[in-house]
Coordinates of C-alpha atoms and ligand atoms in Angstrom, one line a residue:
M1 CA -14.6 -63.0 -17.2
A2 CA -17.0 -60.4 -16.1
E3 CA -20.1 -62.6 -15.6
G4 CA -18.2 -65.1 -13.3
E5 CA -19.3 -68.2 -15.0
K6 CA -16.3 -70.2 -16.4
G7 CA -16.9 -71.1 -20.0
V8 CA -19.9 -69.0 -20.6
Q9 CA -19.5 -66.1 -23.1
P10 CA -21.3 -63.0 -22.0
A11 CA -23.6 -61.2 -24.4
A12 CA -22.2 -58.1 -26.0
V13 CA -23.2 -55.0 -24.1
D14 CA -23.0 -51.4 -25.3
R15 CA -20.2 -50.1 -23.1
R16 CA -21.1 -46.5 -23.9
C17 CA -24.1 -46.7 -21.6
T18 CA -23.5 -44.8 -18.3
T19 CA -24.0 -46.6 -15.1
K20 CA -27.5 -47.5 -14.1
Y21 CA -28.8 -47.8 -10.6
V22 CA -31.2 -50.4 -9.1
F23 CA -32.6 -49.9 -5.7
V24 CA -34.1 -52.7 -3.6
S25 CA -36.2 -52.0 -0.6
G26 CA -38.3 -54.3 1.6
G27 CA -41.7 -53.9 3.3
V28 CA -44.3 -55.6 5.4
A29 CA -41.7 -57.7 7.3
S30 CA -38.0 -58.0 7.7
S31 CA -35.9 -61.0 6.7
L32 CA -37.8 -61.5 3.4
G33 CA -34.5 -62.1 1.6
K34 CA -33.7 -58.6 -0.1
G35 CA -30.1 -59.7 -0.1
I36 CA -30.9 -62.9 -2.0
I37 CA -33.1 -61.1 -4.4
S38 CA -30.5 -58.4 -5.0
A39 CA -27.8 -61.1 -5.5
S40 CA -30.1 -63.2 -7.8
L41 CA -30.8 -60.1 -10.0
G42 CA -27.2 -59.3 -10.0
K43 CA -26.4 -62.9 -11.2
L44 CA -28.9 -62.7 -14.0
L45 CA -27.7 -59.3 -15.2
Q46 CA -24.0 -60.6 -15.0
N47 CA -25.0 -63.6 -16.9
R48 CA -26.2 -61.2 -19.7
G49 CA -22.8 -59.7 -19.8
F50 CA -23.4 -56.6 -17.7
R51 CA -20.8 -55.6 -15.2
V52 CA -22.6 -55.5 -11.9
T53 CA -21.9 -54.8 -8.3
I54 CA -24.2 -54.8 -5.3
Q55 CA -24.1 -52.4 -2.3
K56 CA -25.8 -52.6 1.1
L57 CA -27.1 -49.5 3.0
D58 CA -27.5 -50.4 6.7
P59 CA -29.6 -48.1 8.8
Y60 CA -27.8 -48.7 12.1
I61 CA -25.5 -46.2 13.8
N62 CA -22.6 -48.5 14.3
I63 CA -19.8 -47.7 11.9
D64 CA -19.6 -51.3 10.9
P65 CA -20.9 -54.6 12.3
G66 CA -17.3 -55.4 13.5
T67 CA -18.1 -54.6 17.1
L68 CA -21.6 -56.3 17.1
N69 CA -22.3 -59.5 18.8
P70 CA -23.1 -62.0 16.1
Y71 CA -26.5 -62.6 17.9
E72 CA -27.4 -59.1 16.8
H73 CA -26.9 -59.2 13.1
G74 CA -25.3 -62.6 12.4
E75 CA -21.9 -63.1 10.9
C76 CA -19.5 -60.2 10.3
Y77 CA -18.3 -60.6 6.8
V78 CA -14.8 -59.3 5.8
T79 CA -14.0 -58.0 2.3
E80 CA -10.6 -58.2 0.5
D81 CA -9.8 -54.7 1.5
G82 CA -10.5 -55.5 5.1
A83 CA -13.9 -53.9 5.7
E84 CA -16.0 -55.5 8.4
T85 CA -19.4 -55.7 6.8
D86 CA -23.0 -57.0 6.7
L87 CA -23.4 -60.8 5.9
D88 CA -25.4 -59.8 2.8
L89 CA -22.1 -58.9 1.1
G90 CA -21.2 -62.6 1.5
H91 CA -24.3 -63.5 -0.6
Y92 CA -23.3 -60.9 -3.2
E93 CA -19.8 -62.5 -3.5
R94 CA -21.1 -66.0 -3.5
F95 CA -23.6 -65.3 -6.3
L96 CA -21.5 -63.0 -8.4
N97 CA -18.2 -64.7 -7.8
Q98 CA -16.4 -61.5 -7.6
P99 CA -15.1 -59.5 -4.6
T100 CA -16.9 -56.6 -3.0
S101 CA -15.1 -53.7 -1.2
R102 CA -15.4 -51.2 1.6
Q103 CA -17.5 -49.1 -0.7
N104 CA -20.1 -51.8 -1.0
S105 CA -21.1 -51.5 2.6
V106 CA -22.5 -48.2 3.9
T107 CA -23.9 -47.6 7.5
T108 CA -25.8 -44.7 9.0
G109 CA -22.8 -44.5 11.4
Q110 CA -20.4 -43.9 8.5
I111 CA -22.6 -41.4 6.9
Y112 CA -23.0 -39.3 10.1
Q113 CA -19.2 -39.7 10.8
S114 CA -18.4 -38.2 7.4
V115 CA -21.0 -35.4 7.8
I116 CA -19.6 -34.6 11.4
H117 CA -16.0 -34.6 10.3
K118 CA -16.9 -32.3 7.4
E119 CA -18.7 -30.0 9.7
R120 CA -15.6 -29.9 12.1
R121 CA -13.4 -29.0 9.2
G122 CA -15.6 -26.1 8.5
E123 CA -16.6 -27.4 5.1
Y124 CA -20.2 -26.5 5.4
L125 CA -19.3 -22.8 5.4
G126 CA -21.4 -21.8 8.5
K127 CA -24.5 -23.5 7.3
T128 CA -26.9 -25.4 9.7
V129 CA -26.1 -29.1 9.1
Q130 CA -29.3 -31.0 8.5
V131 CA -30.7 -34.4 7.5
I132 CA -31.8 -32.9 4.2
P133 CA -29.6 -31.9 2.3
H134 CA -26.4 -32.8 4.1
V135 CA -27.0 -36.4 5.3
T136 CA -29.0 -37.3 2.1
D137 CA -26.2 -35.8 0.0
E138 CA -23.6 -38.0 1.7
I139 CA -25.9 -41.0 1.1
K140 CA -26.2 -40.1 -2.6
R141 CA -22.4 -39.5 -2.8
R142 CA -21.8 -43.1 -1.4
I143 CA -24.2 -44.6 -3.8
M144 CA -22.8 -42.9 -6.9
L145 CA -19.2 -43.6 -5.8
L146 CA -19.5 -47.2 -6.9
G147 CA -20.6 -46.1 -10.4
S148 CA -18.2 -43.2 -10.8
K149 CA -15.2 -45.1 -12.1
G150 CA -17.1 -46.5 -15.1
Q151 CA -16.3 -50.0 -13.7
Y152 CA -19.9 -51.1 -13.6
D153 CA -22.9 -51.0 -15.9
V154 CA -25.3 -51.6 -13.1
V155 CA -25.0 -50.8 -9.4
I156 CA -27.6 -52.6 -7.3
T157 CA -28.2 -50.9 -3.9
E158 CA -30.1 -52.8 -1.2
I159 CA -31.7 -50.6 1.4
G160 CA -31.5 -52.4 4.8
G161 CA -34.4 -52.4 7.2
T162 CA -38.1 -52.2 6.3
V163 CA -39.9 -49.2 4.7
G164 CA -41.6 -47.3 7.4
D165 CA -38.7 -47.6 9.9
I166 CA -37.6 -44.2 11.2
E167 CA -33.9 -45.1 10.5
S168 CA -34.4 -45.9 6.8
L169 CA -36.1 -42.6 6.0
P170 CA -33.0 -40.6 5.0
Y171 CA -32.0 -43.5 2.7
I172 CA -35.5 -43.5 1.0
E173 CA -35.3 -39.7 0.6
A174 CA -31.9 -39.9 -0.9
V175 CA -33.0 -42.5 -3.4
R176 CA -36.2 -40.5 -4.2
Q177 CA -33.8 -37.5 -5.1
L178 CA -31.5 -39.7 -7.1
K179 CA -34.3 -41.0 -9.2
W180 CA -34.9 -37.4 -10.2
D181 CA -31.3 -36.5 -10.5
L182 CA -30.5 -39.4 -12.8
G183 CA -33.6 -39.2 -14.9
E184 CA -35.9 -41.6 -16.6
G185 CA -34.2 -44.8 -17.8
N186 CA -31.4 -44.8 -15.4
T187 CA -32.9 -46.1 -12.3
V188 CA -35.3 -48.7 -11.3
F189 CA -36.9 -49.2 -7.8
I190 CA -37.7 -52.8 -6.7
H191 CA -39.8 -53.2 -3.6
L192 CA -40.0 -56.8 -1.9
T193 CA -43.0 -57.5 0.3
L194 CA -44.7 -60.4 1.8
V195 CA -48.0 -61.8 0.7
P196 CA -49.2 -63.8 3.7
Y197 CA -51.3 -66.9 3.4
L198 CA -54.2 -67.2 5.9
N199 CA -54.7 -70.9 6.7
A200 CA -58.2 -70.4 8.1
S201 CA -59.6 -68.9 4.9
G202 CA -57.1 -70.5 2.5
E203 CA -56.3 -67.1 1.0
L204 CA -53.3 -65.1 0.1
K205 CA -53.6 -61.5 1.2
T206 CA -52.3 -58.5 -0.7
K207 CA -53.4 -55.7 1.7
P208 CA -50.1 -55.5 3.5
T209 CA -48.3 -55.0 0.1
Q210 CA -50.8 -52.3 -0.8
H211 CA -50.1 -50.6 2.6
S212 CA -46.4 -50.9 2.1
V213 CA -46.5 -49.4 -1.3
K214 CA -48.6 -46.6 0.0
E215 CA -45.9 -45.9 2.6
L216 CA -43.4 -45.6 -0.1
L217 CA -45.6 -43.3 -2.1
E218 CA -45.9 -41.1 0.9
N219 CA -42.2 -40.8 0.8
G220 CA -42.3 -39.9 -2.8
I221 CA -41.4 -43.2 -4.4
Q222 CA -43.4 -45.2 -6.9
P223 CA -41.9 -48.6 -7.0
D224 CA -41.3 -50.0 -10.6
V225 CA -41.2 -53.6 -9.8
L226 CA -42.8 -55.5 -7.0
V227 CA -41.3 -58.9 -5.8
L228 CA -43.9 -60.7 -3.7
R229 CA -42.5 -63.3 -1.3
T230 CA -45.0 -66.0 -0.8
E231 CA -45.5 -69.6 0.4
H232 CA -48.1 -70.3 -2.4
A233 CA -48.1 -69.6 -6.1
L234 CA -49.8 -66.3 -7.1
S235 CA -52.7 -66.4 -9.4
A236 CA -52.9 -64.1 -12.5
D237 CA -55.8 -62.4 -10.9
L238 CA -53.9 -61.7 -7.7
R239 CA -51.0 -60.2 -9.7
K240 CA -53.4 -58.1 -11.7
K241 CA -55.0 -56.9 -8.4
V242 CA -51.6 -55.9 -7.0
A243 CA -50.6 -54.2 -10.3
L244 CA -53.8 -52.2 -10.3
F245 CA -53.7 -51.1 -6.7
C246 CA -50.0 -50.4 -6.6
N247 CA -49.6 -48.7 -10.0
V248 CA -47.2 -51.0 -11.5
Q249 CA -47.3 -53.0 -14.9
P250 CA -48.7 -56.5 -14.3
E251 CA -45.6 -58.0 -15.9
N252 CA -43.5 -56.1 -13.2
V253 CA -45.2 -58.0 -10.4
V254 CA -42.8 -60.9 -9.7
E255 CA -43.5 -63.9 -7.5
S256 CA -40.8 -65.1 -5.1
I257 CA -42.0 -68.4 -3.8
D258 CA -40.3 -70.3 -1.0
V259 CA -37.6 -72.6 -2.5
P260 CA -35.5 -75.4 -1.0
T261 CA -32.2 -73.5 -1.4
I262 CA -31.3 -69.9 -1.9
Y263 CA -29.3 -71.0 -4.9
E264 CA -32.6 -71.8 -6.7
V265 CA -33.7 -68.1 -6.5
P266 CA -31.8 -66.8 -9.6
L267 CA -33.5 -69.5 -11.7
R268 CA -37.0 -68.6 -10.3
M269 CA -36.2 -64.9 -10.9
R270 CA -35.3 -65.7 -14.4
A271 CA -38.4 -67.7 -15.0
E272 CA -40.4 -64.8 -13.5
R273 CA -38.5 -62.4 -15.9
L274 CA -37.3 -60.1 -13.1
D275 CA -34.2 -59.3 -15.1
M276 CA -36.2 -58.3 -18.1
A277 CA -38.5 -56.0 -16.1
V278 CA -35.4 -54.3 -14.8
L279 CA -33.7 -54.0 -18.3
R280 CA -36.8 -52.5 -19.8
K281 CA -37.0 -49.9 -17.1
L282 CA -33.3 -49.2 -17.5
Q283 CA -33.7 -48.9 -21.2
L284 CA -31.1 -51.7 -21.8
P285 CA -31.3 -54.4 -24.5
V286 CA -33.6 -57.1 -23.6
E287 CA -32.3 -60.1 -25.7
S288 CA -32.6 -63.6 -24.8
A289 CA -30.0 -64.5 -22.1
P290 CA -27.5 -67.3 -22.1
E291 CA -28.2 -70.3 -19.8
L292 CA -26.7 -70.4 -16.4
V293 CA -24.7 -73.5 -17.2
V294 CA -22.3 -73.6 -14.2
W295 CA -25.0 -72.5 -11.9
K296 CA -27.4 -75.3 -13.0
S297 CA -24.7 -77.9 -12.8
F298 CA -24.0 -76.8 -9.2
L299 CA -27.7 -77.2 -8.4
D300 CA -27.8 -80.6 -10.1
R301 CA -24.9 -81.8 -7.8
F302 CA -26.6 -80.2 -4.8
Y303 CA -30.0 -81.9 -5.5
H304 CA -28.6 -85.2 -6.5
P305 CA -25.8 -86.2 -4.2
K306 CA -24.2 -89.6 -4.3
H307 CA -22.7 -89.4 -0.9
T308 CA -23.5 -88.0 2.6
V309 CA -21.3 -86.9 5.4
R310 CA -22.1 -85.5 8.9
I311 CA -20.1 -82.6 10.0
A312 CA -20.2 -81.2 13.6
L313 CA -19.8 -77.4 13.6
V314 CA -18.5 -76.5 17.1
G315 CA -18.9 -72.9 18.2
K316 CA -20.5 -70.6 20.7
Y317 CA -23.1 -68.9 18.6
V318 CA -24.8 -72.0 17.5
E319 CA -28.4 -70.9 18.4
L320 CA -28.3 -68.5 15.4
A321 CA -27.5 -70.1 12.1
D322 CA -26.7 -66.7 10.6
A323 CA -23.8 -66.3 13.0
Y324 CA -21.7 -68.8 10.8
K325 CA -23.5 -68.0 7.6
S326 CA -20.4 -68.2 5.3
I327 CA -19.2 -71.5 6.9
H328 CA -22.6 -73.1 6.3
E329 CA -22.6 -71.9 2.7
S330 CA -19.0 -73.0 2.1
L331 CA -19.9 -76.5 3.4
I332 CA -22.7 -76.6 0.8
H333 CA -20.3 -75.5 -2.0
G334 CA -17.7 -78.0 -0.9
G335 CA -20.3 -80.7 -0.6
A336 CA -21.7 -80.1 -4.1
A337 CA -18.2 -80.2 -5.6
N338 CA -17.9 -83.8 -4.2
R339 CA -21.5 -84.6 -5.0
C340 CA -22.0 -85.0 -1.3
R341 CA -24.8 -84.0 0.9
V342 CA -23.3 -82.3 4.0
E343 CA -25.4 -82.7 7.1
C344 CA -24.1 -80.0 9.3
T345 CA -25.0 -80.1 13.0
S346 CA -24.2 -77.1 15.2
I347 CA -22.9 -78.1 18.6
S348 CA -22.5 -75.6 21.5
S349 CA -19.0 -75.7 22.7
E350 CA -20.3 -74.9 26.1
K351 CA -21.9 -78.4 26.1
L352 CA -18.6 -80.1 25.6
D353 CA -16.3 -81.4 28.2
A354 CA -14.1 -84.4 28.6
S355 CA -17.0 -86.7 29.3
T356 CA -19.6 -85.3 26.9
A357 CA -17.4 -84.7 23.9
P358 CA -17.0 -88.4 23.0
V359 CA -20.8 -88.9 23.3
L360 CA -21.9 -85.7 21.5
L361 CA -19.4 -86.0 18.7
Q362 CA -19.8 -89.7 18.1
G363 CA -20.7 -90.6 14.6
F364 CA -19.6 -87.4 12.9
D365 CA -17.3 -87.7 9.9
G366 CA -15.7 -84.3 10.3
I367 CA -15.3 -81.7 13.0
L368 CA -15.1 -78.0 12.2
V369 CA -14.2 -75.6 15.1
A370 CA -15.5 -72.1 14.4
P371 CA -14.0 -68.6 14.7
G372 CA -14.8 -66.5 17.7
F373 CA -13.7 -64.2 20.4
G374 CA -13.2 -64.3 24.2
H375 CA -12.9 -67.1 26.6
R376 CA -16.5 -68.5 26.8
G377 CA -16.8 -72.0 25.5
I378 CA -13.0 -72.5 24.9
E379 CA -12.7 -75.6 27.0
G380 CA -15.4 -77.3 25.0
K381 CA -13.6 -76.4 21.7
L382 CA -10.4 -77.9 23.1
E383 CA -12.2 -81.1 23.9
A384 CA -13.7 -81.3 20.5
I385 CA -10.3 -80.8 19.0
R386 CA -8.8 -83.4 21.2
Y387 CA -11.4 -85.9 20.2
A388 CA -10.9 -85.2 16.5
R389 CA -7.2 -85.5 16.8
E390 CA -7.2 -88.7 18.9
Q391 CA -9.9 -90.4 16.9
G392 CA -8.5 -89.4 13.5
I393 CA -11.5 -87.5 12.5
P394 CA -10.9 -84.9 9.8
F395 CA -10.6 -81.5 11.4
L396 CA -10.8 -78.0 10.1
G397 CA -10.1 -75.1 12.6
I398 CA -10.8 -71.6 11.5
C399 CA -9.1 -68.7 13.2
L400 CA -10.0 -69.2 16.8
G401 CA -10.5 -72.9 15.9
M402 CA -6.9 -73.0 14.7
Q403 CA -5.6 -71.2 17.8
C404 CA -7.5 -73.7 19.9
S405 CA -5.9 -76.6 18.1
V406 CA -2.4 -75.2 18.9
V407 CA -3.3 -74.9 22.6
E408 CA -4.8 -78.3 22.6
F409 CA -1.7 -79.8 21.1
A410 CA 0.5 -77.9 23.5
R411 CA -1.4 -79.1 26.5
H412 CA -1.9 -82.7 25.6
V413 CA 0.8 -83.6 23.3
L414 CA 3.7 -81.3 24.4
G415 CA 2.6 -81.6 28.0
I416 CA 2.6 -77.9 28.6
A417 CA -0.3 -78.0 31.1
D418 CA -0.6 -74.2 31.4
A419 CA -0.4 -73.6 27.6
S420 CA -3.0 -70.9 26.6
S421 CA -3.8 -67.9 24.5
R422 CA -3.0 -64.4 25.7
E423 CA -6.6 -63.6 24.8
W424 CA -8.0 -65.9 27.5
V425 CA -5.4 -65.6 30.2
R426 CA -3.6 -62.2 30.1
A427 CA -0.8 -63.2 32.4
T428 CA -0.3 -66.7 31.0
T429 CA 3.3 -68.1 31.4
E430 CA 2.9 -70.3 28.3
P431 CA 1.4 -68.1 25.5
V432 CA 1.5 -70.5 22.7
I433 CA -1.0 -68.0 21.1
D434 CA 0.1 -64.5 21.7
L435 CA -1.0 -61.0 20.9
M436 CA 0.5 -59.9 17.5
E437 CA 3.3 -57.4 17.9
N438 CA 1.5 -54.6 16.1
Q439 CA -1.6 -55.0 18.1
K440 CA 0.2 -54.2 21.4
G441 CA -0.6 -50.5 21.5
V442 CA -4.1 -50.9 20.1
T443 CA -6.8 -49.6 22.5
E444 CA -9.9 -49.0 20.2
L445 CA -12.0 -52.0 19.3
G446 CA -13.5 -51.0 15.9
G447 CA -11.7 -51.9 12.7
T448 CA -8.3 -52.4 14.4
M449 CA -7.7 -56.1 14.0
R450 CA -5.5 -57.6 11.2
L451 CA -8.2 -57.4 8.6
G452 CA -8.5 -58.3 4.9
A453 CA -6.5 -60.3 2.4
Y454 CA -2.8 -61.2 3.0
P455 CA -0.7 -63.5 0.9
C456 CA 0.4 -66.9 2.3
E457 CA 3.0 -69.3 1.1
L458 CA 2.3 -73.1 1.6
T459 CA 4.7 -75.9 2.2
P460 CA 5.0 -78.3 -0.8
G461 CA 3.3 -81.6 0.0
S462 CA 1.2 -80.3 2.8
R463 CA -2.5 -81.1 3.0
A464 CA -3.2 -77.3 2.4
A465 CA -0.9 -77.3 -0.8
E466 CA -2.6 -80.4 -2.0
A467 CA -6.0 -78.9 -1.5
Y468 CA -5.2 -75.6 -3.2
G469 CA -3.1 -77.1 -5.9
T470 CA -0.8 -74.1 -5.6
L471 CA 1.8 -72.7 -3.1
Q472 CA 0.9 -69.0 -3.4
I473 CA -2.5 -68.2 -1.9
S474 CA -4.2 -65.1 -0.5
E475 CA -6.8 -65.3 2.2
R476 CA -8.8 -62.9 4.4
H477 CA -8.1 -62.3 8.0
R478 CA -9.8 -61.0 11.1
H479 CA -7.8 -61.5 14.3
R480 CA -5.4 -60.0 16.9
Y481 CA -3.6 -63.1 18.1
E482 CA -1.2 -65.4 16.5
F483 CA 0.9 -68.5 16.8
N484 CA 3.9 -67.9 19.0
D485 CA 6.9 -68.8 16.9
S486 CA 9.2 -69.4 19.9
Y487 CA 7.4 -72.7 20.4
L488 CA 7.6 -73.8 16.8
D489 CA 10.5 -76.3 17.2
R490 CA 8.7 -78.1 20.0
F491 CA 5.5 -78.4 17.9
N492 CA 7.5 -79.6 14.9
A493 CA 9.3 -82.2 16.8
A494 CA 6.0 -83.6 18.2
G495 CA 4.1 -83.6 14.9
M496 CA 2.3 -80.4 14.5
V497 CA 3.8 -78.4 11.7
A498 CA 3.4 -74.9 10.3
T499 CA 2.6 -75.3 6.6
G500 CA 1.6 -71.8 5.6
R501 CA 3.3 -68.5 6.4
N502 CA 3.0 -64.9 5.5
P503 CA 6.0 -64.2 3.2
A504 CA 6.6 -60.7 4.7
T505 CA 6.1 -61.2 8.4
N506 CA 6.6 -65.0 8.6
L507 CA 3.4 -65.2 10.6
V508 CA 2.1 -68.8 10.9
E509 CA -1.2 -69.0 8.8
V510 CA -1.7 -72.8 8.7
V511 CA -0.9 -75.7 11.0
E512 CA -1.2 -79.4 10.3
I513 CA -0.7 -82.8 11.8
P514 CA 0.8 -84.8 9.0
A515 CA 0.3 -88.1 10.8
H516 CA -3.5 -87.5 11.2
P517 CA -5.8 -88.3 8.2
W518 CA -6.7 -84.7 7.7
F519 CA -6.1 -82.1 10.4
V520 CA -5.7 -78.5 9.2
G521 CA -6.0 -75.2 11.2
V522 CA -6.0 -72.0 9.4
Q523 CA -5.5 -68.5 10.9
F524 CA -7.5 -67.0 8.0
H525 CA -11.2 -67.3 7.0
P526 CA -11.5 -69.5 3.9
E527 CA -15.3 -69.3 4.3
Y528 CA -15.3 -65.7 3.0
K529 CA -14.0 -66.7 -0.4
S530 CA -16.1 -69.7 -1.3
T531 CA -18.6 -69.2 -4.0
V532 CA -21.0 -71.3 -6.1
V533 CA -18.7 -71.1 -9.2
S534 CA -15.5 -71.4 -7.2
P535 CA -16.1 -73.6 -4.1
H536 CA -13.2 -73.1 -1.6
P537 CA -10.5 -75.7 -2.0
L538 CA -10.2 -76.2 1.8
F539 CA -13.8 -77.0 2.2
V540 CA -13.8 -79.3 -0.9
A541 CA -10.8 -81.1 0.7
F542 CA -12.3 -81.2 4.1
V543 CA -15.5 -82.7 2.8
R544 CA -13.6 -85.2 0.7
A545 CA -11.5 -86.2 3.8
S546 CA -14.8 -86.6 5.7
M547 CA -16.2 -88.8 3.0
Q548 CA -13.1 -91.0 3.2
K549 CA -13.4 -91.2 7.0
R550 CA -17.0 -92.3 6.6
K551 CA -16.1 -94.9 4.0
K552 CA -13.5 -96.3 6.2
V553 CA -15.7 -96.6 9.2
A554 CA -18.4 -98.3 7.1
E555 CA -15.8 -100.8 5.9
Ligands
LIG1 N1 -10.1 -64.1 18.9 C1 -9.1 -64.5 18.0 C2 -8.2 -63.4 17.6 O1 -8.5 -62.3 17.7 C3 -9.7 -65.2 16.8 C4 -10.5 -64.3 15.9 C5 -11.3 -65.0 15.0 O2 -11.7 -66.2 15.2 N2 -11.9 -64.4 14.0 O3 -7.1 -63.6 17.2

């Protein structure tokens, strides 16, 4: 179903209409939540029966964020087709409940790479290659590509960065041109700004917004809709003032007030009629919209939990919550599915050793060990896993977290003291986790991991099979190392079993300890596929197991 809400019939839409384009930019400050506004608008349009997709334009020169340290830009999100992308794509998928693809993520690096390749092939026929028109044309091509197959009624394009940045200028210029190319009624430009509140005078200030719009005007763009991020409700007068000074219709000035959860934003945007403002501008039918039934029931479960669990998230990028964005969101989804409040505490793996782990991890109902790269913080992860395994605390290990659980088991249960991963000790004599065969000749770092969705077959009766309710699954990957099959018999005999395998390569994708209350390590990243409408079964099961653990302790 197009609109992604089970059981809700989308309104009939005239499919003859050509694809319409929505542009979302930001001003005044960064981190105002353009991604959430884009995703919320997408959700509202989808709920009205429109086929929507959301794209992100990122102004950095990296080809993709795959090689970026998570401290730079937060988590690297992976799509079904194996693109390493900005974490905003995660919001798009979680809100729309539909996958994105490589085409939904564009960076300045990719734009320049195509232009330069084209130049080398001689395709510019001797012309001087310039930002305008060659770079802007490539940007326009990338934006239009998503709409070109008739798959979508509306393409929402979020322009990363803040208006006024040097890096985003080519994007703004490309969009200015597209607005003219596509003509009236086919595009709408939304600008998100901040209306700061001055405590001393008790006033909301609109001047930064006026300046930001002026900046856009200097670049030839008159925004159609203004979304004002604010800590306090905006009065009718203030809206009128902004409308007057920024040349927009008063009904197109939309308030985006701080809310307790990002999942509240679609409802706020609906109440503010953002979707209607957009539809009017796009000359699409503005009828009354169906209720967001599934969405509201999720929020109801989120706001009114009957249970609570405490989960420890052990990783090495814990200072920045965005580094594990999808994991945090998946825990929220899994919690709501169980009517359970998940209190997630991030714990730096570097703080954990044999003596601190039992102290710092005491009282948690579940332990999740995060994905990651390199050797830093590994010993702490192993200690966290040992504690979870020995104390019978529900454990979910994701990618590196799964690999660590294999090494921990090898060292402390199989007695292989030197067991390690080839990633941490190149010359290890006991590589229970080894480099994948087809990674051996790989020298370049960018985009060369095993990336994207692969099928996996689960063992009947396993915890994973129980959680999924099926034996055939598909999950997304991002790794170079794998479980070393030559050790499998020894693991099996000692009680750690492989319960998920890739049907083509036989690669181990899931390990479990059946004698433990709930101990599951997965080579893939379930967090990329959890959405509000379809919470991920492993997170649902992990939260449930943690609830059971808590109940048992209480008894
Ligand atoms: N560093 C590990 C590997 O490359 C795990 C990667 C991850 O956790 N995403 O296999």
